[in-house]
Coordinates of C-alpha atoms and ligand atoms in Angstrom, one line a residue:
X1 CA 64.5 -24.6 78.3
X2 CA 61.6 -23.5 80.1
X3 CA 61.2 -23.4 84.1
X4 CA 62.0 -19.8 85.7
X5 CA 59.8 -18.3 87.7
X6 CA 58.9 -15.7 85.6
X7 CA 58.0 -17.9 82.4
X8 CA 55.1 -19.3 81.1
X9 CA 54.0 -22.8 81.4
X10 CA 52.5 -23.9 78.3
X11 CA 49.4 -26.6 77.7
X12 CA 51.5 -28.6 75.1
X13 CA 53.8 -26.6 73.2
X14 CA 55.7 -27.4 70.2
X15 CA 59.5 -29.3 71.1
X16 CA 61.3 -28.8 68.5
X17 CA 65.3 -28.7 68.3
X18 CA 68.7 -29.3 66.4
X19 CA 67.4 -32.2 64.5
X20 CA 63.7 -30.6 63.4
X21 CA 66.0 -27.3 62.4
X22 CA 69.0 -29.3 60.3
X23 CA 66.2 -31.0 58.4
X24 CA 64.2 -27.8 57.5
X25 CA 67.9 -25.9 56.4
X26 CA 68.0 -29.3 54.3
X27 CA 65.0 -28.8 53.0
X28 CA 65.6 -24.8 52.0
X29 CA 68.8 -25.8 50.9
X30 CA 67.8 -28.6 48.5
X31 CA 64.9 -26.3 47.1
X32 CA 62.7 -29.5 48.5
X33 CA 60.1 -27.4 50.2
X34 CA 56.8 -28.0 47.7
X35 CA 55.3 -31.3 47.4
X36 CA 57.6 -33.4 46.1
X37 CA 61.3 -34.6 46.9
X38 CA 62.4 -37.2 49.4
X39 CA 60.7 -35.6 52.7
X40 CA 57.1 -36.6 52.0
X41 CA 57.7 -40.5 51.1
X42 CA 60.0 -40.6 54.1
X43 CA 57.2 -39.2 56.8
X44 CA 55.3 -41.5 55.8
X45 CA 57.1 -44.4 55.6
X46 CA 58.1 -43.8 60.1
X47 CA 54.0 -43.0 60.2
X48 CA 53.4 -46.6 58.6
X49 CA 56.0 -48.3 60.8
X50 CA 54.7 -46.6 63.6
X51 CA 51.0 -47.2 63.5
X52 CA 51.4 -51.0 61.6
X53 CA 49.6 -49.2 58.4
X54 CA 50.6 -50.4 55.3
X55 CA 49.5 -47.3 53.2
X56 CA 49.6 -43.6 54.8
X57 CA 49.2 -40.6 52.8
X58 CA 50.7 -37.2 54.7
X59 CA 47.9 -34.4 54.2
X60 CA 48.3 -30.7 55.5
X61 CA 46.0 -31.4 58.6
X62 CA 44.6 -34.0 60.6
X63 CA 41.0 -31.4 59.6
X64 CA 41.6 -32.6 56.2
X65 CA 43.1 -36.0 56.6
X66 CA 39.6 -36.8 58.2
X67 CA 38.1 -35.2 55.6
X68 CA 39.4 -37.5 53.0
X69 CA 39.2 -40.4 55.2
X70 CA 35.1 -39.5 54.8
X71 CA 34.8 -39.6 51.6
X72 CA 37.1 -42.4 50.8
X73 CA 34.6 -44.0 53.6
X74 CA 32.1 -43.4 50.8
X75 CA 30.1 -40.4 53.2
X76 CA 28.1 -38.5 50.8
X77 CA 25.6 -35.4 50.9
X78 CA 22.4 -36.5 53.3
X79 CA 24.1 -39.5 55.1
X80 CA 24.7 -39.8 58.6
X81 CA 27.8 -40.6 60.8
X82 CA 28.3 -41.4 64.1
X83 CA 30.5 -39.2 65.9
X84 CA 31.7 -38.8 69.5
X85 CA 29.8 -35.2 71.3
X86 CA 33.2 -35.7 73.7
X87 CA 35.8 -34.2 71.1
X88 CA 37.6 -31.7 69.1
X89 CA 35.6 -30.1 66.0
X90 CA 38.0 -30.9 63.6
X91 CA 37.5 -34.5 64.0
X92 CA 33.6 -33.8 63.1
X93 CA 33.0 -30.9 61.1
X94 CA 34.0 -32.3 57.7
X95 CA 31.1 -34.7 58.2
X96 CA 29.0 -31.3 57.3
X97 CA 31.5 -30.1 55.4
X98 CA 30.2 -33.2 53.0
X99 CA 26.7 -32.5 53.9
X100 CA 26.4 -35.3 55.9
X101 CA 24.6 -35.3 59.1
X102 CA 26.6 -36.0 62.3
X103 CA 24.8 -38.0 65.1
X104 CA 26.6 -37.2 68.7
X105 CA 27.1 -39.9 71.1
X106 CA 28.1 -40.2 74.6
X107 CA 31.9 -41.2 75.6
X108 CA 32.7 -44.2 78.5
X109 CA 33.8 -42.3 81.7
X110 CA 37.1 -44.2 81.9
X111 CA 38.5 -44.1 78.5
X112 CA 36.6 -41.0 76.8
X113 CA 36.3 -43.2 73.9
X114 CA 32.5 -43.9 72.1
X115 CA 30.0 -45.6 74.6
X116 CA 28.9 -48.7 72.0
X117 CA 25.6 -49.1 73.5
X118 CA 25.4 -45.5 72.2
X119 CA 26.4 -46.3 69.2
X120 CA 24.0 -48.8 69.0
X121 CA 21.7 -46.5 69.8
X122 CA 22.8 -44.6 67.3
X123 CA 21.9 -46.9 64.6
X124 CA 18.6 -47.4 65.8
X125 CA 18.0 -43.3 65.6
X126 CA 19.4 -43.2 62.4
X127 CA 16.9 -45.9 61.1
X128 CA 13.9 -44.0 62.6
X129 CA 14.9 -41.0 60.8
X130 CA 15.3 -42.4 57.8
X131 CA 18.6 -42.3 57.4
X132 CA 21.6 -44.4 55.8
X133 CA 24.5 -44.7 58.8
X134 CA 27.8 -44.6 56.3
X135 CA 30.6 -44.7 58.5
X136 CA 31.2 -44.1 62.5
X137 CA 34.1 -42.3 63.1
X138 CA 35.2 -42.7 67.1
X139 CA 38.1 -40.8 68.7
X140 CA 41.1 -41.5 70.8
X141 CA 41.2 -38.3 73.3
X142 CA 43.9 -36.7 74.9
X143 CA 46.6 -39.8 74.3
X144 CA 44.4 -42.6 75.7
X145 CA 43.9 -45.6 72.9
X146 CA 40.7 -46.9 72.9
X147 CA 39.5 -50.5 72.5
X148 CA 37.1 -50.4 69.1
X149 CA 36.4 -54.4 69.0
X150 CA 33.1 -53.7 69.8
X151 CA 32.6 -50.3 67.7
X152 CA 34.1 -52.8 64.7
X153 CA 31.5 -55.1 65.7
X154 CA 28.2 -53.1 65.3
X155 CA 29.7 -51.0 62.8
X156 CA 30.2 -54.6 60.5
X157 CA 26.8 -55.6 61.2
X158 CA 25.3 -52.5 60.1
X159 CA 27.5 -52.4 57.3
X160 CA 29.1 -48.8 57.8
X161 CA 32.7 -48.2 57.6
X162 CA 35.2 -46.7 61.0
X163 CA 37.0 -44.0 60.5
X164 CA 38.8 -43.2 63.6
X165 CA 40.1 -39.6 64.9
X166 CA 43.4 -40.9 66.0
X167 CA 44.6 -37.4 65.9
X168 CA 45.6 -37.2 69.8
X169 CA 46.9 -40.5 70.0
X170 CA 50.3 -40.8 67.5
X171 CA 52.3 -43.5 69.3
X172 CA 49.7 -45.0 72.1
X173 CA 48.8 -48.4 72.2
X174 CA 46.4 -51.2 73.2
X175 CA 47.5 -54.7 73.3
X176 CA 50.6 -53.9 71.7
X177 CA 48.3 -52.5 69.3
X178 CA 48.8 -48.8 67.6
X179 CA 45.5 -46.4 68.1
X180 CA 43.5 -46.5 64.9
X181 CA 44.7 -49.6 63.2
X182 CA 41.8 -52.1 63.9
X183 CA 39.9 -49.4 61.8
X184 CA 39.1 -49.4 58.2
X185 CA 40.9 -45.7 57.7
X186 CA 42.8 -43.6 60.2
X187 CA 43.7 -40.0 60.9
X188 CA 46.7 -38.6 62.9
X189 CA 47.5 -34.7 63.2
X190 CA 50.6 -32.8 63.5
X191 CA 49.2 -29.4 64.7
X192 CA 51.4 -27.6 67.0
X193 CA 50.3 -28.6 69.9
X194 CA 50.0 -32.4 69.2
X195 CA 52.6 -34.8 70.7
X196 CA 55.1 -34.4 67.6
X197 CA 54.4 -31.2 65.2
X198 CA 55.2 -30.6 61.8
X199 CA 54.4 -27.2 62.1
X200 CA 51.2 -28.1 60.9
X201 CA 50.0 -31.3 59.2
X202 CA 48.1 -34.7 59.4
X203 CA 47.7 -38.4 58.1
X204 CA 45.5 -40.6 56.7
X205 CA 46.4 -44.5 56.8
X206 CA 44.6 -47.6 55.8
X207 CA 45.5 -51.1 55.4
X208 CA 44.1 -50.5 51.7
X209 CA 46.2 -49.5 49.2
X210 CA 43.5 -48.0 46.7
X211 CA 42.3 -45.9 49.3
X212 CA 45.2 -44.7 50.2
X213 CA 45.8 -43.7 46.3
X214 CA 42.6 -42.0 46.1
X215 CA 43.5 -40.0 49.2
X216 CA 46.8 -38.8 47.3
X217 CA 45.3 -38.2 44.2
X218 CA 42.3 -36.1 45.8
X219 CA 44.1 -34.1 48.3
X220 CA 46.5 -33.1 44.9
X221 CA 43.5 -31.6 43.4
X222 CA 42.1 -35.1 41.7
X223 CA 44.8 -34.9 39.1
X224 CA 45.9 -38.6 37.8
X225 CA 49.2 -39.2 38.7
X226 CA 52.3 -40.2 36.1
X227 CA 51.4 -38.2 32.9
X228 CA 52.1 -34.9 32.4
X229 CA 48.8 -33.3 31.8
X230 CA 46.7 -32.5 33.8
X231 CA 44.0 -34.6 34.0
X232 CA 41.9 -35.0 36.3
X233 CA 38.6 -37.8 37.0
X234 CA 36.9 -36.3 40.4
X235 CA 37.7 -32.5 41.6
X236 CA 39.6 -32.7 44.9
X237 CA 41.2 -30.6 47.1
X238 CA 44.8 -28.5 47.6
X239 CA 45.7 -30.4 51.1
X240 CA 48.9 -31.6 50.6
X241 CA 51.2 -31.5 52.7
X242 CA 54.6 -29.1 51.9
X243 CA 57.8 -30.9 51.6
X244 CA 59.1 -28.4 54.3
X245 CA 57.2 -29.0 56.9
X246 CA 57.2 -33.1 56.4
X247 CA 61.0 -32.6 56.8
X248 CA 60.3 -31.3 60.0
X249 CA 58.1 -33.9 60.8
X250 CA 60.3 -36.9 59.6
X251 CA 62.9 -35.3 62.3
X252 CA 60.1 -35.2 65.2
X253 CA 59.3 -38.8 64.2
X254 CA 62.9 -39.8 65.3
X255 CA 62.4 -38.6 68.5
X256 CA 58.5 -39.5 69.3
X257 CA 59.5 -42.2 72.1
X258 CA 61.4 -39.5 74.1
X259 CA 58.5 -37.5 73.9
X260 CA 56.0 -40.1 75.0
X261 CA 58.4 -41.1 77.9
X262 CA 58.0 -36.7 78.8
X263 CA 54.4 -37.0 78.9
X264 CA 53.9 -40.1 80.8
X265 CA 56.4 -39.1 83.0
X266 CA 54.8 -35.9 83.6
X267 CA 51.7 -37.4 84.2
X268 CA 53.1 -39.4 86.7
X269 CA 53.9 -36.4 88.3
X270 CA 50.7 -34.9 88.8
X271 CA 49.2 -37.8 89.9
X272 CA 51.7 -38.5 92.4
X273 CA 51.4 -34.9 94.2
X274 CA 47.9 -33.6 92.7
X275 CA 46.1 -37.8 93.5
X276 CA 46.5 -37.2 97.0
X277 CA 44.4 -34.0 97.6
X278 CA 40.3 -34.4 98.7
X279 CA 38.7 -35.3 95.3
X280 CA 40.7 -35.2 92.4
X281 CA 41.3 -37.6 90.2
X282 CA 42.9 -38.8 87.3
X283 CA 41.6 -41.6 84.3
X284 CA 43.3 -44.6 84.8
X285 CA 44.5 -46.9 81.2
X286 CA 42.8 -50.0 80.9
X287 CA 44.7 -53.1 81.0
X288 CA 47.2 -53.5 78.3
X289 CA 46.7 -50.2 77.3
X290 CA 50.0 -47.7 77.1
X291 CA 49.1 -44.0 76.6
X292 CA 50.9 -40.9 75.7
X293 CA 49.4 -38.8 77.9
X294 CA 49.4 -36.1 75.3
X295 CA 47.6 -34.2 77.9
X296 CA 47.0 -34.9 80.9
X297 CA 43.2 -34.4 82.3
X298 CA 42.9 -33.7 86.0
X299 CA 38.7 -33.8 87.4
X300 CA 37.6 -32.2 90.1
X301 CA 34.6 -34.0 92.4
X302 CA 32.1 -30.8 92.9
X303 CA 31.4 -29.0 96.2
X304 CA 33.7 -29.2 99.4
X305 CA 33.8 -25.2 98.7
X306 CA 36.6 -26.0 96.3
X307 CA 37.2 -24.3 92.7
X308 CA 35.8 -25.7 89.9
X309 CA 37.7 -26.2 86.5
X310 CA 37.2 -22.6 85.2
X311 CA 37.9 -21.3 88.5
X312 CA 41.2 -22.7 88.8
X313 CA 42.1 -22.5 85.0
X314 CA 41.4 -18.2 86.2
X315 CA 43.8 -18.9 89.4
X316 CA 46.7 -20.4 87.0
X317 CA 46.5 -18.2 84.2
X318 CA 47.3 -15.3 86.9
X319 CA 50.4 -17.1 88.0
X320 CA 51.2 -17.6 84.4
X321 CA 50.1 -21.1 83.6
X322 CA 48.3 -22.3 80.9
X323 CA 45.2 -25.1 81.6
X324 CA 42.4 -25.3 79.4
X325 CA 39.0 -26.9 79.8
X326 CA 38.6 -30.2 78.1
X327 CA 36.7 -30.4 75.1
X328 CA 33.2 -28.1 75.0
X329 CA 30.3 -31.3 73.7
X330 CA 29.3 -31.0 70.2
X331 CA 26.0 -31.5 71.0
X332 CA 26.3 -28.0 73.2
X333 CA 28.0 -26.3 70.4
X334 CA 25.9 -23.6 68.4
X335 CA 28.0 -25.1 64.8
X336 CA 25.2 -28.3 65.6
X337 CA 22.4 -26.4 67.0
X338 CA 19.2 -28.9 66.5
X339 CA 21.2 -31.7 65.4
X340 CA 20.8 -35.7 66.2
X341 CA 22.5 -37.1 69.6
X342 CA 22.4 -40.2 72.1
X343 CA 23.2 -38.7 75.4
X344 CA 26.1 -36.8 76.5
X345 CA 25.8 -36.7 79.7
X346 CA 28.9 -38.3 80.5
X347 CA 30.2 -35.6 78.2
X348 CA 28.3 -33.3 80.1
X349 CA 29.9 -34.5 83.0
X350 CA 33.7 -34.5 82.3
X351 CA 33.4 -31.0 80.8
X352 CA 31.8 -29.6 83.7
X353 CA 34.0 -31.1 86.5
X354 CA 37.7 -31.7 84.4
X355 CA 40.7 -29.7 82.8
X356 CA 43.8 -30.3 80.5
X357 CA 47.3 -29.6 83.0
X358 CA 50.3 -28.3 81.2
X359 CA 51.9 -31.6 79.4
X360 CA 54.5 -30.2 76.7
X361 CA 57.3 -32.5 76.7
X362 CA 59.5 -29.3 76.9
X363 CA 58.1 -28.5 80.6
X364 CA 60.7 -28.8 83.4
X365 CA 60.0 -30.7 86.6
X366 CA 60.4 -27.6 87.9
X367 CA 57.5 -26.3 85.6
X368 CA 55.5 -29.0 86.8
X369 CA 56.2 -28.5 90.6
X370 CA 54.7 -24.6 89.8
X371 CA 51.7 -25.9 88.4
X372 CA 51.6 -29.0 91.5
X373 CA 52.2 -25.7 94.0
X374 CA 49.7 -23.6 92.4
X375 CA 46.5 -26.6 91.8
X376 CA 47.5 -27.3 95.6
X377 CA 47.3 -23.8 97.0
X378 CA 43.5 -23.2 95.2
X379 CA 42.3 -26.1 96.3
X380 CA 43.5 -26.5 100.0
X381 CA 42.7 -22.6 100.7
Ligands
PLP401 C1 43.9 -31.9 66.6 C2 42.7 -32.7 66.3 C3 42.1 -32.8 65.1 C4 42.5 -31.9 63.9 O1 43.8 -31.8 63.6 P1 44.4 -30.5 62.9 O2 45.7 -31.0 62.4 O3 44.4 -29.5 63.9 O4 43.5 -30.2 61.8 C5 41.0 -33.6 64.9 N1 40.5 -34.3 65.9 C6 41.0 -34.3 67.2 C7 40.4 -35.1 68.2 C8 42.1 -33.4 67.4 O5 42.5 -33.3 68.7

C-alpha cells in the first residue's frame, strides 16, 4: 500500500494483487501463456457481460483493437473519419495508419464527448472536399459515458458506421447503458494505466458476430481458422492478445466494481475539499449517467494570480505527485499538421485551463489528502 510521506503518488497506476498473481502462476504453470487455452475465451466472455456485447474479440491493445474496429468499419485508403481533436492518439492514429484522412472535431464542455453539430459539420466539410465520410469514431474520455443518440443519428443518415473509443470508459454507464454499446463496433483498453490492466491489452466488441470473426481472424495474421494449414484470404496483423496476460485480465475483471467504487470515491474527495476553493471546478455526469472517474479532471478559471495547470502539475511533481495535463488537441499536434478540423476551441479550452489528479484505485485517503494539501497550498498562496 501506498500513502507515506515520502512515496509517490501515482496518476493511475496499475492495482494488481493475490488474485491477478494466482492467475498468471496458473497460466506459467499450465504452459497456457500463448494464444490459446482457456484464458482468452474467458476475458472475453466477463468483457461481453460487462458491456451487453454479444461478440468481443481480446486484441493486444486498445491501439489495435481500434485499428481493427476501422477496417471491419470498412475505412479504406483515401476516406475520411470523423474523430474527436479532444483525445488520446491511439484512438486516432490508425485512421492514418489505413491511409484514411482524420477530420478533428470539437468536444461538448460538459461531457468531453463529440459536439454533433460538429459532426454535422463535419459531413458537410467532408462533402466539399470531396470526400466519402466511412465511419465516425467518438470517445468516452477520462471515465465519463457519453450519450451517442444523436452521433447514431447523423451518422445513419449519412450512412457511415460508429466506432467508438471506449478505451477509458470499461464499466461506466448511461441509462443503465454500458459505454460503447449503442455503437456499431467498440474498443476498450487494458493498458497499465486504464481502470483494470492486463498488463497490456484491448477489445473489440460488436453486436455482430461476423465482425467479430473477421476481427479474430485478422488480428491472427488473416489465417482461416479450423484447418491446419495455413491459409490465409486477407493479410492481417500479429495483435493477439497472449494467454498470459488475458489471465491477468480475467482476474482484474472480477474485481472491476471495487475499482470503480475507488475512483468515484476518490473523486468525491477532491471535489469535496478541492470544489470549495475560488475557481475550480469539476465536470459534473449528466443525468443517468454513472462514471468511473478513471481520472479525475480538475480545471482551473484563469487569472486571480493563481497557477495554471502546468504550473501546478511543476508544484506537485516537487512534492512528489504525479498530475498530468489532459489530453494535447489533435488538431495542435505536429502527427496532423495541415489536416481537416471543425473547431476545437472547446478543446483549446479544457487543455489550457484543466489537469488529470492522481486517481489509481490503489491511492490512500491519505494519498489523496497530500495531493488536497498540496493543490490547496499553490493555489491559496
Ligand atoms: C488508452 C487509450 C487508447 C489506446 O489504448 P492502448 O491499449 O494504450 O493502445 C485509445 N484511446 C483512448 C482514448 C485511450 O485513452
Amino acid at each position: 500500500m501506498t500513502g507515506s510521506p515520502g512515496s509517490r503518488v501515482l496518476l493511475s497506476g496499475p492495482d494488481l494483487g493475490e488474485a491477478e498473481i494466482r492467475a498468471a502462476v496458473a497460466a506459467l504453470e499450465a504452459g497456457e501463456v500463448g494464444s490459446f487455452g482457456a484464458q482468452p475465451p474467458r476475458f472475453e466472455a466477463a468483457l461481453a457481460a460487462r458491456t451487453g456485447f454479444a461478440h468481443v474479440a481480446a486484441v493486444a491493445s486498445g491501439t489495435a483493437a481500434m485499428h481493427l474496429a476501422l477496417k471491419l468499419a470498412g475505412v479504406r485508403a483515401g476516406d475520411a473519419v470523423i474523430a474527436p481533436t479532444f483525445t488520446f492518439i491511439g484512438g486516432v492514429a490508425p485512421i492514418a495508419q489505413l491511409g484514411a484522412v482524420p477530420i478533428f472535431v470539437d468536444c461538448e464542455a460538459d461531457s468531453f464527448g463529440l459536439a454533433p453539430e460538429a459532426v454535422e459539420a463535419a459531413f458537410a466539410l467532408a462533402r466539399r472536399e470531396g470526400l466519402t465520410v466511412r465511419a465516425v469514431a467518438p470517445a468516452d474520455l477520462f471515465g465519463r459515458c457519453t450519450d451517442l443518440t444523436g452521433i447514431l443519428a447523423i451518422a445513419r443518415a449519412h450512412g457511415a458506421t460508429v466506432v467508438a473509443d471506449s478505451a477509458e470508459a470499461l464499466g461506466a454507464t448511461r441509462d443503465g447503458r454500458h459505454a460503447g454499446l449503442q455503437a456499431d463496433l467498440a474498443v476498450y483498453s487494458f493498458n497499465a494505466n486504464k481502470i483494470i490492466t492486463a498488463v497490456g491489452g484491448g477489445a473489440v466488441a460488436s453486436g455482430d458476430p461476423a465482425l467479430i470473426e473477421r476481427a479474430r481472424r485478422l488480428a491472427n495474421q488473416g489465417r482461416t481458422p479450423g484447418g491446419v494449414e495455413y491459409e490465409h484470404e486477407e493479410p492481417g496483423f500479429n495483435y493477439r492478445l497472449p494467454a498470459l496476460l488475458a489471465a491477468i485480465g480475467a482476474a482484474q475483471m472480477d474485481g472491476l466494481d471495487a475499482r470503480i467504487a475507488r475512483r468515484r470515491r476518490i473523486h468525491d474527495l477532491y471535489r469535496a475539499r478541492l470544489g470549495v476553493l475560488d475557481g475550480v471546478r469539476f465536470d459534473d455526469e449528466a443525468p443517468g449517467e454513472r462514471a468511473t472517474r478513471w481520472l479525475t479532471v480538475m480545471q482551473l478559471s484563469p487569472g486571480g494570480g493563481r497557477p495554471g495547470p502546468r504550473a501546478l502539475i511543476d508544484v506537485l511533481a516537487a512534492r512528489g505527485i504525479e498530475a498530468r495535463p489532459v489530453w494535447k488537441p489533435m488538431h495542435r499536434q505536429r502527427a496532423f499538421a495541415g489536416g481537416l478540423h471543425v473547431g476545437g476551441e472547446t478543446a483549446d479550452r479544457l487543455h489550457a485551463t484543466s489537469l488529470c489528479l492522481p486517481s489509481g484505485s490503489r491511492l490512500t485517503d491519505a494519498d489523496i489528502d497530500r495531493v488536497c494539501e498540496a493543490v490547496t497550498a499553490a493555489l491559496t498562496a
